[in-house]
Amino acid sequence: MDGAELFLAEVAAILRVDSAHLDPDRDLTSQGLDSLMAAQLRQEAQRSHGVLLPIGKILSRATLSELTDQLNTAKQPGDPRSWQTPRRRVRPRPFLRAGRRTRPRPRSDRTPLQPTRNPTSLLP
């Protein structure tokens, strides 16, 4: 099964229809795709093809054949229009040392709280 057939099978599974009922010349929203299904389709395309399709493109008036063509061209290396899965950037976390979460040290110029008097002890 090539990439186009796999993508068509994924779309059919998400729309819960047979792949023979999908029209490649109609957009997916007119065939019953909503925003939650578009997010699921984006995740499936990323998982199976390694390509991150924009949800706006899936929900726009792009036809199924246009999306399939974009998916195939995005898998070709060197294409400036490709939407490859972005690499995750690791940002340093503030208070992580040696794999342990530590808290900032208290400032020494703060005075400790004094115990308060019990108001009932002031009664005669």
PDB file of C-alpha atoms in Angstrom:
ATOM      1  CA  MET A   1       0.000   0.000   0.000  1.00  0.00           C
ATOM      2  CA  ASP A   2       1.540   3.307  -1.049  1.00  0.00           C
ATOM      3  CA  GLY A   3       1.301   6.615   0.803  1.00  0.00           C
ATOM      4  CA  ALA A   4      -1.754   7.883  -1.094  1.00  0.00           C
ATOM      5  CA  GLU A   5      -3.770   4.738  -0.393  1.00  0.00           C
ATOM      6  CA  LEU A   6      -2.713   4.785   3.240  1.00  0.00           C
ATOM      7  CA  PHE A   7      -3.784   8.438   3.584  1.00  0.00           C
ATOM      8  CA  LEU A   8      -7.115   7.677   1.890  1.00  0.00           C
ATOM      9  CA  ALA A   9      -7.665   4.761   4.289  1.00  0.00           C
ATOM     10  CA  GLU A  10      -6.874   7.034   7.266  1.00  0.00           C
ATOM     11  CA  VAL A  11      -9.354   9.670   6.062  1.00  0.00           C
ATOM     12  CA  ALA A  12     -12.010   7.002   5.517  1.00  0.00           C
ATOM     13  CA  ALA A  13     -11.440   5.556   8.984  1.00  0.00           C
ATOM     14  CA  ILE A  14     -11.720   8.975  10.630  1.00  0.00           C
ATOM     15  CA  LEU A  15     -14.878   9.855   8.670  1.00  0.00           C
ATOM     16  CA  ARG A  16     -16.218   6.339   9.364  1.00  0.00           C
ATOM     17  CA  VAL A  17     -17.043   5.663   5.717  1.00  0.00           C
ATOM     18  CA  ASP A  18     -15.761   3.255   3.109  1.00  0.00           C
ATOM     19  CA  SER A  19     -12.857   4.612   1.083  1.00  0.00           C
ATOM     20  CA  ALA A  20     -14.833   3.997  -2.117  1.00  0.00           C
ATOM     21  CA  HIS A  21     -17.395   6.612  -0.983  1.00  0.00           C
ATOM     22  CA  LEU A  22     -14.801   9.391  -0.745  1.00  0.00           C
ATOM     23  CA  ASP A  23     -14.659  11.779  -3.681  1.00  0.00           C
ATOM     24  CA  PRO A  24     -11.079  12.965  -4.293  1.00  0.00           C
ATOM     25  CA  ASP A  25     -12.320  16.112  -6.080  1.00  0.00           C
ATOM     26  CA  ARG A  26     -14.395  17.402  -3.142  1.00  0.00           C
ATOM     27  CA  ASP A  27     -13.048  19.061  -0.026  1.00  0.00           C
ATOM     28  CA  LEU A  28     -13.131  17.124   3.222  1.00  0.00           C
ATOM     29  CA  THR A  29     -15.424  19.536   5.070  1.00  0.00           C
ATOM     30  CA  SER A  30     -18.164  18.930   2.520  1.00  0.00           C
ATOM     31  CA  GLN A  31     -17.670  15.202   3.060  1.00  0.00           C
ATOM     32  CA  GLY A  32     -18.294  15.473   6.810  1.00  0.00           C
ATOM     33  CA  LEU A  33     -14.937  16.429   8.358  1.00  0.00           C
ATOM     34  CA  ASP A  34     -15.075  18.720  11.404  1.00  0.00           C
ATOM     35  CA  SER A  35     -12.320  20.353  13.445  1.00  0.00           C
ATOM     36  CA  LEU A  36     -11.842  17.449  15.865  1.00  0.00           C
ATOM     37  CA  MET A  37     -11.571  14.998  13.005  1.00  0.00           C
ATOM     38  CA  ALA A  38      -9.073  17.353  11.320  1.00  0.00           C
ATOM     39  CA  ALA A  39      -6.903  17.302  14.438  1.00  0.00           C
ATOM     40  CA  GLN A  40      -7.091  13.509  14.493  1.00  0.00           C
ATOM     41  CA  LEU A  41      -6.201  13.350  10.781  1.00  0.00           C
ATOM     42  CA  ARG A  42      -3.240  15.645  11.344  1.00  0.00           C
ATOM     43  CA  GLN A  43      -2.005  13.405  14.154  1.00  0.00           C
ATOM     44  CA  GLU A  44      -2.430  10.251  12.053  1.00  0.00           C
ATOM     45  CA  ALA A  45      -0.577  11.813   9.105  1.00  0.00           C
ATOM     46  CA  GLN A  46       2.248  12.824  11.419  1.00  0.00           C
ATOM     47  CA  ARG A  47       2.413   9.364  12.970  1.00  0.00           C
ATOM     48  CA  SER A  48       2.248   7.324   9.767  1.00  0.00           C
ATOM     49  CA  HIS A  49       3.944   9.619   7.232  1.00  0.00           C
ATOM     50  CA  GLY A  50       6.139  11.816   9.415  1.00  0.00           C
ATOM     51  CA  VAL A  51       4.604  14.958   7.924  1.00  0.00           C
ATOM     52  CA  LEU A  52       2.868  17.663   9.907  1.00  0.00           C
ATOM     53  CA  LEU A  53      -0.058  18.994   7.855  1.00  0.00           C
ATOM     54  CA  PRO A  54      -1.514  22.364   8.916  1.00  0.00           C
ATOM     55  CA  ILE A  55      -5.046  22.110  10.270  1.00  0.00           C
ATOM     56  CA  GLY A  56      -5.976  25.260   8.372  1.00  0.00           C
ATOM     57  CA  LYS A  57      -5.042  23.517   5.140  1.00  0.00           C
ATOM     58  CA  ILE A  58      -7.083  20.442   6.067  1.00  0.00           C
ATOM     59  CA  LEU A  59     -10.148  22.528   6.937  1.00  0.00           C
ATOM     60  CA  SER A  60      -9.833  24.848   3.944  1.00  0.00           C
ATOM     61  CA  ARG A  61     -11.350  24.113   0.584  1.00  0.00           C
ATOM     62  CA  ALA A  62      -8.441  21.865  -0.396  1.00  0.00           C
ATOM     63  CA  THR A  63      -9.621  18.669  -2.024  1.00  0.00           C
ATOM     64  CA  LEU A  64      -8.573  15.213  -0.950  1.00  0.00           C
ATOM     65  CA  SER A  65      -6.358  14.814  -4.014  1.00  0.00           C
ATOM     66  CA  GLU A  66      -4.628  18.161  -3.270  1.00  0.00           C
ATOM     67  CA  LEU A  67      -3.926  17.050   0.291  1.00  0.00           C
ATOM     68  CA  THR A  68      -2.581  13.739  -0.959  1.00  0.00           C
ATOM     69  CA  ASP A  69      -0.322  15.535  -3.448  1.00  0.00           C
ATOM     70  CA  GLN A  70       0.940  17.851  -0.715  1.00  0.00           C
ATOM     71  CA  LEU A  71       1.584  14.891   1.531  1.00  0.00           C
ATOM     72  CA  ASN A  72       3.627  13.196  -1.193  1.00  0.00           C
ATOM     73  CA  THR A  73       5.614  16.341  -2.064  1.00  0.00           C
ATOM     74  CA  ALA A  74       6.273  17.073   1.611  1.00  0.00           C
ATOM     75  CA  LYS A  75       7.947  13.701   1.975  1.00  0.00           C
ATOM     76  CA  GLN A  76      10.489  14.606  -0.715  1.00  0.00           C
ATOM     77  CA  PRO A  77      13.680  16.034   0.803  1.00  0.00           C
ATOM     78  CA  GLY A  78      14.723  19.536  -0.151  1.00  0.00           C
ATOM     79  CA  ASP A  79      11.230  20.814  -0.864  1.00  0.00           C
ATOM     80  CA  PRO A  80      10.879  24.286   0.686  1.00  0.00           C
ATOM     81  CA  ARG A  81       7.127  23.819   1.034  1.00  0.00           C
ATOM     82  CA  SER A  82       7.461  20.625   3.018  1.00  0.00           C
ATOM     83  CA  TRP A  83       5.952  20.351   6.460  1.00  0.00           C
ATOM     84  CA  GLN A  84       8.249  17.894   8.098  1.00  0.00           C
ATOM     85  CA  THR A  85       7.747  17.091  11.725  1.00  0.00           C
ATOM     86  CA  PRO A  86       9.581  19.792  13.664  1.00  0.00           C
ATOM     87  CA  ARG A  87      12.309  18.756  16.027  1.00  0.00           C
ATOM     88  CA  ARG A  88      11.508  19.346  19.630  1.00  0.00           C
ATOM     89  CA  ARG A  89      13.557  22.074  21.227  1.00  0.00           C
ATOM     90  CA  VAL A  90      14.686  21.453  24.741  1.00  0.00           C
ATOM     91  CA  ARG A  91      14.634  24.564  26.868  1.00  0.00           C
ATOM     92  CA  PRO A  92      16.544  24.689  30.119  1.00  0.00           C
ATOM     93  CA  ARG A  93      14.291  24.532  33.128  1.00  0.00           C
ATOM     94  CA  PRO A  94      14.996  26.864  36.011  1.00  0.00           C
ATOM     95  CA  PHE A  95      15.308  25.007  39.311  1.00  0.00           C
ATOM     96  CA  LEU A  96      16.471  21.655  37.930  1.00  0.00           C
ATOM     97  CA  ARG A  97      19.795  20.458  39.222  1.00  0.00           C
ATOM     98  CA  ALA A  98      21.061  16.912  38.964  1.00  0.00           C
ATOM     99  CA  GLY A  99      17.618  15.600  38.057  1.00  0.00           C
ATOM    100  CA  ARG A 100      16.045  16.933  41.244  1.00  0.00           C
ATOM    101  CA  ARG A 101      13.581  19.722  41.560  1.00  0.00           C
ATOM    102  CA  THR A 102      14.796  22.274  44.059  1.00  0.00           C
ATOM    103  CA  ARG A 103      13.193  25.427  45.332  1.00  0.00           C
ATOM    104  CA  PRO A 104      14.822  28.810  45.623  1.00  0.00           C
ATOM    105  CA  ARG A 105      16.490  29.372  48.937  1.00  0.00           C
ATOM    106  CA  PRO A 106      14.739  31.699  51.365  1.00  0.00           C
ATOM    107  CA  ARG A 107      16.267  35.097  51.808  1.00  0.00           C
ATOM    108  CA  SER A 108      18.065  35.561  55.082  1.00  0.00           C
ATOM    109  CA  ASP A 109      16.919  39.145  55.578  1.00  0.00           C
ATOM    110  CA  ARG A 110      13.363  38.042  56.294  1.00  0.00           C
ATOM    111  CA  THR A 111      12.456  37.720  59.935  1.00  0.00           C
ATOM    112  CA  PRO A 112      10.608  34.613  61.010  1.00  0.00           C
ATOM    113  CA  LEU A 113       6.979  34.978  61.907  1.00  0.00           C
ATOM    114  CA  GLN A 114       6.259  35.659  65.535  1.00  0.00           C
ATOM    115  CA  PRO A 115       3.612  33.529  67.237  1.00  0.00           C
ATOM    116  CA  THR A 116       0.359  35.347  67.651  1.00  0.00           C
ATOM    117  CA  ARG A 117      -1.509  35.548  70.885  1.00  0.00           C
ATOM    118  CA  ASN A 118      -4.671  33.643  71.270  1.00  0.00           C
ATOM    119  CA  PRO A 119      -7.477  36.219  71.599  1.00  0.00           C
ATOM    120  CA  THR A 120      -9.259  34.090  74.171  1.00  0.00           C
ATOM    121  CA  SER A 121      -6.265  34.274  76.504  1.00  0.00           C
ATOM    122  CA  LEU A 122      -6.739  38.049  76.754  1.00  0.00           C
ATOM    123  CA  LEU A 123     -10.148  37.687  78.399  1.00  0.00           C
ATOM    124  CA  PRO A 124     -10.290  38.213  82.206  1.00  0.00           C
TER     125      PRO A 124
END
